[in-house]
């Protein structure tokens, strides 16, 4: 979660409203993704933004699964909130015929941050390799699995998604910095695509337990996808929606989808931890069962000798 100013708290947490035509995104036309100011979840794509001449940013569509709707306290309007953190965004209106979709999400600028397309897509545009960043509990488990996949060029354990401007194992384990333990993956999309990585991710952890994997508890162990571009946002949302529709899990999936920001590499002693310390009790009891389960299902995706 990000630190909020008093005015941001007023709008996002107390359901206030900024003055019309006062927000920074009213006439904003850059290409990219609008994300929740409070938690960083991706909410709207720039191609769905239009000028409604109402004084607030307007969108005629949201990123699938990103926005929740409920009847406002006034009993008449429909409030929209961030599906991930519940932060107040504004209201949604239908029947105005302002666009072909006939929907207007009227959103407070102060409820959002903007990630420009050149920032989100810079890696994909500069090289044939791409990056993916996932949190799925203890990074010792996750790193061991993804490091074995053919097409995965490198996997680095680390920290992402916190408030602090630096991160290390001790402070992140305290649960106070807001960072998640993650793996930062570089992969060759010609060999393994992002959707296959998602499949491995959801096979390797329980995405229905909030801030917990097994006995590891705390926000640092949350299930989260830090998207590096708008395509990853779409693919991740579509994948989660498909799992939900198929009833793969008995409980709701709580995996967060956030725009990637800053990755802090973990200390060197975490590198290849399972490979180096596989006989330790934690590795034998926690890491190895997950590793064996996933590797048996994805043997054809393992790296060639």
Short mmCIF file of C-alpha atoms in Angstrom, two decimals:
data_model
loop_
_atom_site.label_atom_id
_atom_site.label_comp_id
_atom_site.label_asym_id
_atom_site.label_seq_id
_atom_site.Cartn_x
_atom_site.Cartn_y
_atom_site.Cartn_z
CA UNK A 1 0.00 0.00 0.00
CA UNK A 2 1.20 3.53 -0.79
CA UNK A 3 1.33 6.39 1.70
CA UNK A 4 -1.54 8.83 1.14
CA UNK A 5 -1.79 12.55 1.78
CA UNK A 6 -4.66 13.83 3.92
CA UNK A 7 -6.63 14.87 0.84
CA UNK A 8 -6.00 11.50 -0.83
CA UNK A 9 -7.28 9.79 2.32
CA UNK A 10 -10.36 12.02 2.23
CA UNK A 11 -11.22 10.93 -1.32
CA UNK A 12 -10.01 7.32 -1.35
CA UNK A 13 -10.81 6.19 2.19
CA UNK A 14 -13.62 8.57 3.21
CA UNK A 15 -15.32 8.59 -0.22
CA UNK A 16 -14.86 12.30 -0.83
CA UNK A 17 -14.78 14.09 -4.20
CA UNK A 18 -12.20 16.42 -5.72
CA UNK A 19 -13.38 19.68 -7.27
CA UNK A 20 -14.37 19.41 -10.96
CA UNK A 21 -11.65 20.33 -13.48
CA UNK A 22 -9.05 20.34 -10.68
CA UNK A 23 -7.52 16.90 -11.20
CA UNK A 24 -4.33 16.24 -13.18
CA UNK A 25 -5.92 13.61 -15.43
CA UNK A 26 -9.01 15.52 -16.64
CA UNK A 27 -7.40 16.47 -19.97
CA UNK A 28 -4.69 13.82 -19.86
CA UNK A 29 -4.20 12.03 -23.19
CA UNK A 30 -0.97 10.03 -22.87
CA UNK A 31 -0.91 6.32 -23.66
CA UNK A 32 -0.56 3.93 -20.75
CA UNK A 33 -2.39 2.45 -17.76
CA UNK A 34 -4.15 4.20 -14.87
CA UNK A 35 -3.55 2.45 -11.55
CA UNK A 36 -5.00 2.70 -8.04
CA UNK A 37 -3.23 5.37 -5.99
CA UNK A 38 -3.59 3.32 -2.81
CA UNK A 39 -2.46 -0.17 -3.85
CA UNK A 40 -1.10 0.16 -7.41
CA UNK A 41 -3.61 -2.19 -9.05
CA UNK A 42 -4.13 -1.58 -12.77
CA UNK A 43 -7.62 -0.10 -13.33
CA UNK A 44 -8.04 1.54 -16.75
CA UNK A 45 -6.24 1.65 -20.09
CA UNK A 46 -5.75 4.95 -21.86
CA UNK A 47 -7.60 3.78 -24.98
CA UNK A 48 -10.81 3.61 -22.91
CA UNK A 49 -10.52 7.22 -21.70
CA UNK A 50 -12.67 9.91 -23.34
CA UNK A 51 -13.57 13.56 -22.78
CA UNK A 52 -17.00 13.69 -21.17
CA UNK A 53 -16.74 17.44 -20.38
CA UNK A 54 -17.85 16.64 -16.84
CA UNK A 55 -14.80 17.86 -14.92
CA UNK A 56 -13.40 14.44 -14.02
CA UNK A 57 -11.55 11.75 -15.98
CA UNK A 58 -14.00 9.49 -17.81
CA UNK A 59 -13.60 5.91 -19.07
CA UNK A 60 -16.10 3.74 -20.94
CA UNK A 61 -14.47 0.45 -19.90
CA UNK A 62 -12.31 -0.95 -17.11
CA UNK A 63 -9.62 -3.62 -17.02
CA UNK A 64 -11.44 -6.90 -16.45
CA UNK A 65 -11.96 -7.63 -12.76
CA UNK A 66 -10.31 -4.40 -11.57
CA UNK A 67 -13.33 -2.33 -10.51
CA UNK A 68 -16.12 -3.21 -8.06
CA UNK A 69 -19.60 -1.65 -8.14
CA UNK A 70 -22.03 -1.05 -5.26
CA UNK A 71 -24.99 1.16 -4.50
CA UNK A 72 -23.82 4.50 -3.15
CA UNK A 73 -24.80 5.72 0.32
CA UNK A 74 -27.27 8.09 -1.33
CA UNK A 75 -29.20 5.06 -2.61
CA UNK A 76 -29.27 6.40 -6.19
CA UNK A 77 -25.82 6.33 -7.72
CA UNK A 78 -23.47 3.38 -8.28
CA UNK A 79 -20.11 3.75 -6.55
CA UNK A 80 -16.97 2.29 -8.10
CA UNK A 81 -14.06 1.11 -5.97
CA UNK A 82 -10.78 -0.66 -6.54
CA UNK A 83 -11.52 -4.38 -6.47
CA UNK A 84 -8.17 -5.06 -4.83
CA UNK A 85 -8.09 -2.60 -1.91
CA UNK A 86 -11.59 -1.09 -1.81
CA UNK A 87 -10.34 2.45 -2.41
CA UNK A 88 -13.02 4.88 -3.63
CA UNK A 89 -12.69 5.83 -7.30
CA UNK A 90 -15.91 7.66 -8.12
CA UNK A 91 -19.19 6.63 -9.74
CA UNK A 92 -20.37 4.88 -12.89
CA UNK A 93 -23.23 6.07 -15.10
CA UNK A 94 -25.08 4.33 -17.94
CA UNK A 95 -27.54 5.48 -20.58
CA UNK A 96 -25.90 8.79 -21.42
CA UNK A 97 -24.94 7.69 -24.99
CA UNK A 98 -21.60 9.49 -24.79
CA UNK A 99 -19.76 6.57 -26.43
CA UNK A 100 -20.80 3.37 -28.19
CA UNK A 101 -20.35 1.44 -24.94
CA UNK A 102 -22.86 3.78 -23.24
CA UNK A 103 -20.96 3.71 -19.94
CA UNK A 104 -19.07 6.45 -18.09
CA UNK A 105 -16.73 5.75 -15.21
CA UNK A 106 -16.39 9.15 -13.54
CA UNK A 107 -13.14 8.87 -11.58
CA UNK A 108 -11.29 11.20 -9.23
CA UNK A 109 -7.81 11.95 -10.57
CA UNK A 110 -6.47 11.80 -7.04
CA UNK A 111 -7.55 8.15 -6.81
CA UNK A 112 -5.14 7.16 -9.58
CA UNK A 113 -1.52 7.15 -10.69
CA UNK A 114 -0.48 6.86 -14.34
CA UNK A 115 2.07 4.48 -15.84
CA UNK A 116 3.03 5.64 -19.37
CA UNK A 117 3.18 3.07 -22.14
CA UNK A 118 6.86 3.71 -22.80
CA UNK A 119 7.62 2.83 -19.18
CA UNK A 120 5.41 -0.26 -19.17
CA UNK A 121 6.59 -1.61 -22.51
CA UNK A 122 10.21 -0.47 -22.62
CA UNK A 123 11.67 -3.95 -22.13
CA UNK A 124 9.54 -5.57 -24.83
CA UNK A 125 10.38 -2.81 -27.33
CA UNK A 126 14.13 -2.95 -26.78
CA UNK A 127 14.86 -6.67 -26.69
CA UNK A 128 13.36 -9.98 -27.64
CA UNK A 129 13.52 -11.10 -24.02
CA UNK A 130 10.82 -10.07 -21.57
CA UNK A 131 10.40 -9.91 -17.81
CA UNK A 132 7.80 -11.22 -15.38
CA UNK A 133 7.59 -10.59 -11.64
CA UNK A 134 5.54 -12.86 -9.37
CA UNK A 135 4.90 -13.19 -5.65
CA UNK A 136 3.63 -16.56 -4.42
CA UNK A 137 4.89 -17.04 -0.88
CA UNK A 138 8.48 -17.75 0.10
CA UNK A 139 10.70 -16.91 -2.86
CA UNK A 140 12.90 -19.94 -2.17
CA UNK A 141 10.04 -22.14 -3.42
CA UNK A 142 9.12 -20.00 -6.41
CA UNK A 143 12.70 -19.43 -7.60
CA UNK A 144 13.45 -23.16 -7.56
CA UNK A 145 10.49 -23.92 -9.84
CA UNK A 146 10.85 -21.17 -12.45
CA UNK A 147 14.62 -21.66 -12.71
CA UNK A 148 13.97 -25.10 -14.21
CA UNK A 149 11.79 -23.99 -17.12
CA UNK A 150 13.12 -24.00 -20.66
CA UNK A 151 12.98 -20.47 -22.03
CA UNK A 152 13.53 -18.89 -18.61
CA UNK A 153 16.92 -17.19 -18.87
CA UNK A 154 17.32 -15.96 -15.29
CA UNK A 155 15.42 -15.86 -12.00
CA UNK A 156 16.32 -13.51 -9.16
CA UNK A 157 14.67 -13.43 -5.75
CA UNK A 158 13.83 -10.03 -4.31
CA UNK A 159 11.24 -7.59 -3.08
CA UNK A 160 8.62 -5.47 -4.83
CA UNK A 161 5.49 -3.44 -4.16
CA UNK A 162 6.33 -1.72 -0.87
CA UNK A 163 6.21 1.79 0.50
CA UNK A 164 9.85 2.03 1.62
CA UNK A 165 12.52 3.21 -0.83
CA UNK A 166 14.76 0.28 0.04
CA UNK A 167 14.23 -3.31 1.11
CA UNK A 168 16.11 -6.13 2.77
CA UNK A 169 15.13 -9.50 4.18
CA UNK A 170 14.85 -8.43 7.82
CA UNK A 171 12.69 -5.36 7.19
CA UNK A 172 10.46 -7.13 4.65
CA UNK A 173 9.94 -10.08 7.02
CA UNK A 174 8.69 -7.63 9.63
CA UNK A 175 5.64 -7.08 7.40
CA UNK A 176 5.85 -3.32 7.89
CA UNK A 177 7.37 -2.21 4.56
CA UNK A 178 4.56 -3.48 2.33
CA UNK A 179 6.95 -5.36 0.03
CA UNK A 180 6.22 -8.83 -1.24
CA UNK A 181 8.79 -11.57 -1.65
CA UNK A 182 8.95 -12.03 -5.43
CA UNK A 183 10.90 -13.65 -8.23
CA UNK A 184 12.05 -11.42 -11.09
CA UNK A 185 12.15 -13.53 -14.25
CA UNK A 186 13.76 -12.87 -17.62
CA UNK A 187 12.37 -15.15 -20.33
CA UNK A 188 12.42 -15.71 -24.07
CA UNK A 189 8.82 -15.44 -25.37
CA UNK A 190 9.79 -17.42 -28.47
CA UNK A 191 10.36 -20.44 -26.21
CA UNK A 192 7.95 -19.92 -23.30
CA UNK A 193 5.10 -17.43 -23.30
CA UNK A 194 3.71 -15.36 -20.43
CA UNK A 195 0.54 -17.45 -20.19
CA UNK A 196 2.61 -20.59 -19.61
CA UNK A 197 4.42 -18.76 -16.82
CA UNK A 198 1.01 -17.91 -15.35
CA UNK A 199 0.03 -21.57 -15.51
CA UNK A 200 3.15 -22.55 -13.59
CA UNK A 201 2.55 -19.75 -11.09
CA UNK A 202 -0.98 -20.87 -10.25
CA UNK A 203 0.08 -24.51 -10.04
CA UNK A 204 2.84 -23.67 -7.58
CA UNK A 205 0.87 -21.88 -4.85
CA UNK A 206 -2.60 -21.35 -3.39
CA UNK A 207 -3.96 -18.06 -4.78
CA UNK A 208 -6.99 -18.10 -2.45
CA UNK A 209 -5.20 -17.52 0.87
CA UNK A 210 -4.79 -13.84 1.68
CA UNK A 211 -1.28 -12.86 2.80
CA UNK A 212 -0.39 -16.49 3.49
CA UNK A 213 1.14 -19.60 1.95
CA UNK A 214 0.95 -22.57 4.31
CA UNK A 215 2.52 -21.60 7.63
CA UNK A 216 4.19 -18.53 6.11
CA UNK A 217 1.97 -15.61 7.10
CA UNK A 218 2.20 -11.88 6.41
CA UNK A 219 1.75 -9.40 3.53
CA UNK A 220 5.23 -10.30 2.27
CA UNK A 221 3.83 -13.72 1.29
CA UNK A 222 0.86 -12.41 -0.68
CA UNK A 223 -0.11 -13.70 -4.10
CA UNK A 224 0.67 -10.94 -6.61
CA UNK A 225 1.53 -10.32 -10.26
CA UNK A 226 3.52 -7.18 -11.03
CA UNK A 227 2.71 -6.51 -14.68
CA UNK A 228 5.44 -5.06 -16.89
CA UNK A 229 3.10 -4.00 -19.70
CA UNK A 230 -0.58 -3.70 -20.54
CA UNK A 231 -0.59 -7.07 -22.32
CA UNK A 232 0.46 -8.78 -19.09
CA UNK A 233 -2.39 -7.00 -17.27
CA UNK A 234 -4.90 -8.33 -19.81
CA UNK A 235 -3.47 -11.85 -19.84
CA UNK A 236 -3.35 -12.08 -16.05
CA UNK A 237 -6.93 -10.85 -15.64
CA UNK A 238 -8.18 -13.17 -18.38
CA UNK A 239 -6.36 -16.13 -16.83
CA UNK A 240 -7.78 -15.49 -13.35
CA UNK A 241 -11.28 -15.02 -14.80
CA UNK A 242 -10.95 -18.33 -16.63
CA UNK A 243 -9.87 -20.16 -13.46
CA UNK A 244 -12.81 -18.60 -11.62
CA UNK A 245 -15.34 -19.57 -14.30
CA UNK A 246 -14.00 -23.12 -14.40
CA UNK A 247 -14.27 -23.44 -10.62
CA UNK A 248 -10.67 -24.60 -10.31
CA UNK A 249 -10.48 -23.28 -6.75
CA UNK A 250 -13.17 -23.66 -4.09
CA UNK A 251 -12.52 -20.20 -2.67
CA UNK A 252 -12.16 -16.81 -4.42
CA UNK A 253 -8.78 -16.00 -5.95
CA UNK A 254 -7.17 -13.08 -4.11
CA UNK A 255 -4.12 -12.62 -6.37
CA UNK A 256 -3.29 -8.93 -6.81
CA UNK A 257 -2.43 -7.49 -10.21
CA UNK A 258 -0.27 -4.36 -9.94
CA UNK A 259 1.85 -2.33 -12.32
CA UNK A 260 5.53 -3.15 -11.88
CA UNK A 261 7.52 -0.41 -10.21
CA UNK A 262 10.84 -1.07 -8.46
CA UNK A 263 12.51 -4.42 -7.87
CA UNK A 264 15.00 -4.75 -5.02
CA UNK A 265 17.27 -7.81 -5.42
CA UNK A 266 17.46 -10.05 -2.37
CA UNK A 267 20.72 -10.71 -0.61
CA UNK A 268 23.06 -13.08 -2.48
CA UNK A 269 22.65 -15.92 0.01
CA UNK A 270 19.07 -16.37 -1.24
CA UNK A 271 20.24 -17.21 -4.77
CA UNK A 272 19.59 -20.86 -5.76
CA UNK A 273 18.65 -21.52 -2.15
CA UNK A 274 16.89 -24.83 -2.74
CA UNK A 275 19.68 -26.10 -5.00
CA UNK A 276 22.29 -25.25 -2.37
CA UNK A 277 20.37 -26.14 0.81
CA UNK A 278 17.95 -28.83 -0.31
CA UNK A 279 18.59 -31.03 2.73
CA UNK A 280 17.48 -28.39 5.23
CA UNK A 281 14.16 -29.18 6.97
CA UNK A 282 12.28 -26.21 5.43
CA UNK A 283 13.42 -27.20 1.94
CA UNK A 284 12.48 -30.83 2.48
CA UNK A 285 9.09 -30.13 4.08
CA UNK A 286 7.95 -27.05 2.12
CA UNK A 287 9.98 -26.40 -1.02
CA UNK A 288 10.54 -29.95 -2.30
CA UNK A 289 6.87 -31.07 -2.35
CA UNK A 290 5.90 -27.99 -4.40
CA UNK A 291 8.91 -28.41 -6.65
CA UNK A 292 8.19 -32.09 -7.35
CA UNK A 293 4.48 -31.47 -7.97
CA UNK A 294 4.98 -28.68 -10.48
CA UNK A 295 7.94 -30.28 -12.24
CA UNK A 296 5.98 -33.50 -12.78
CA UNK A 297 3.28 -31.52 -14.60
CA UNK A 298 5.64 -29.36 -16.64
CA UNK A 299 8.37 -31.83 -17.52
CA UNK A 300 8.22 -30.80 -21.17
CA UNK A 301 8.97 -27.21 -20.19
CA UNK A 302 12.06 -28.03 -18.18
CA UNK A 303 15.41 -26.81 -19.33
CA UNK A 304 17.33 -29.13 -21.61
CA UNK A 305 20.56 -30.56 -20.25
#
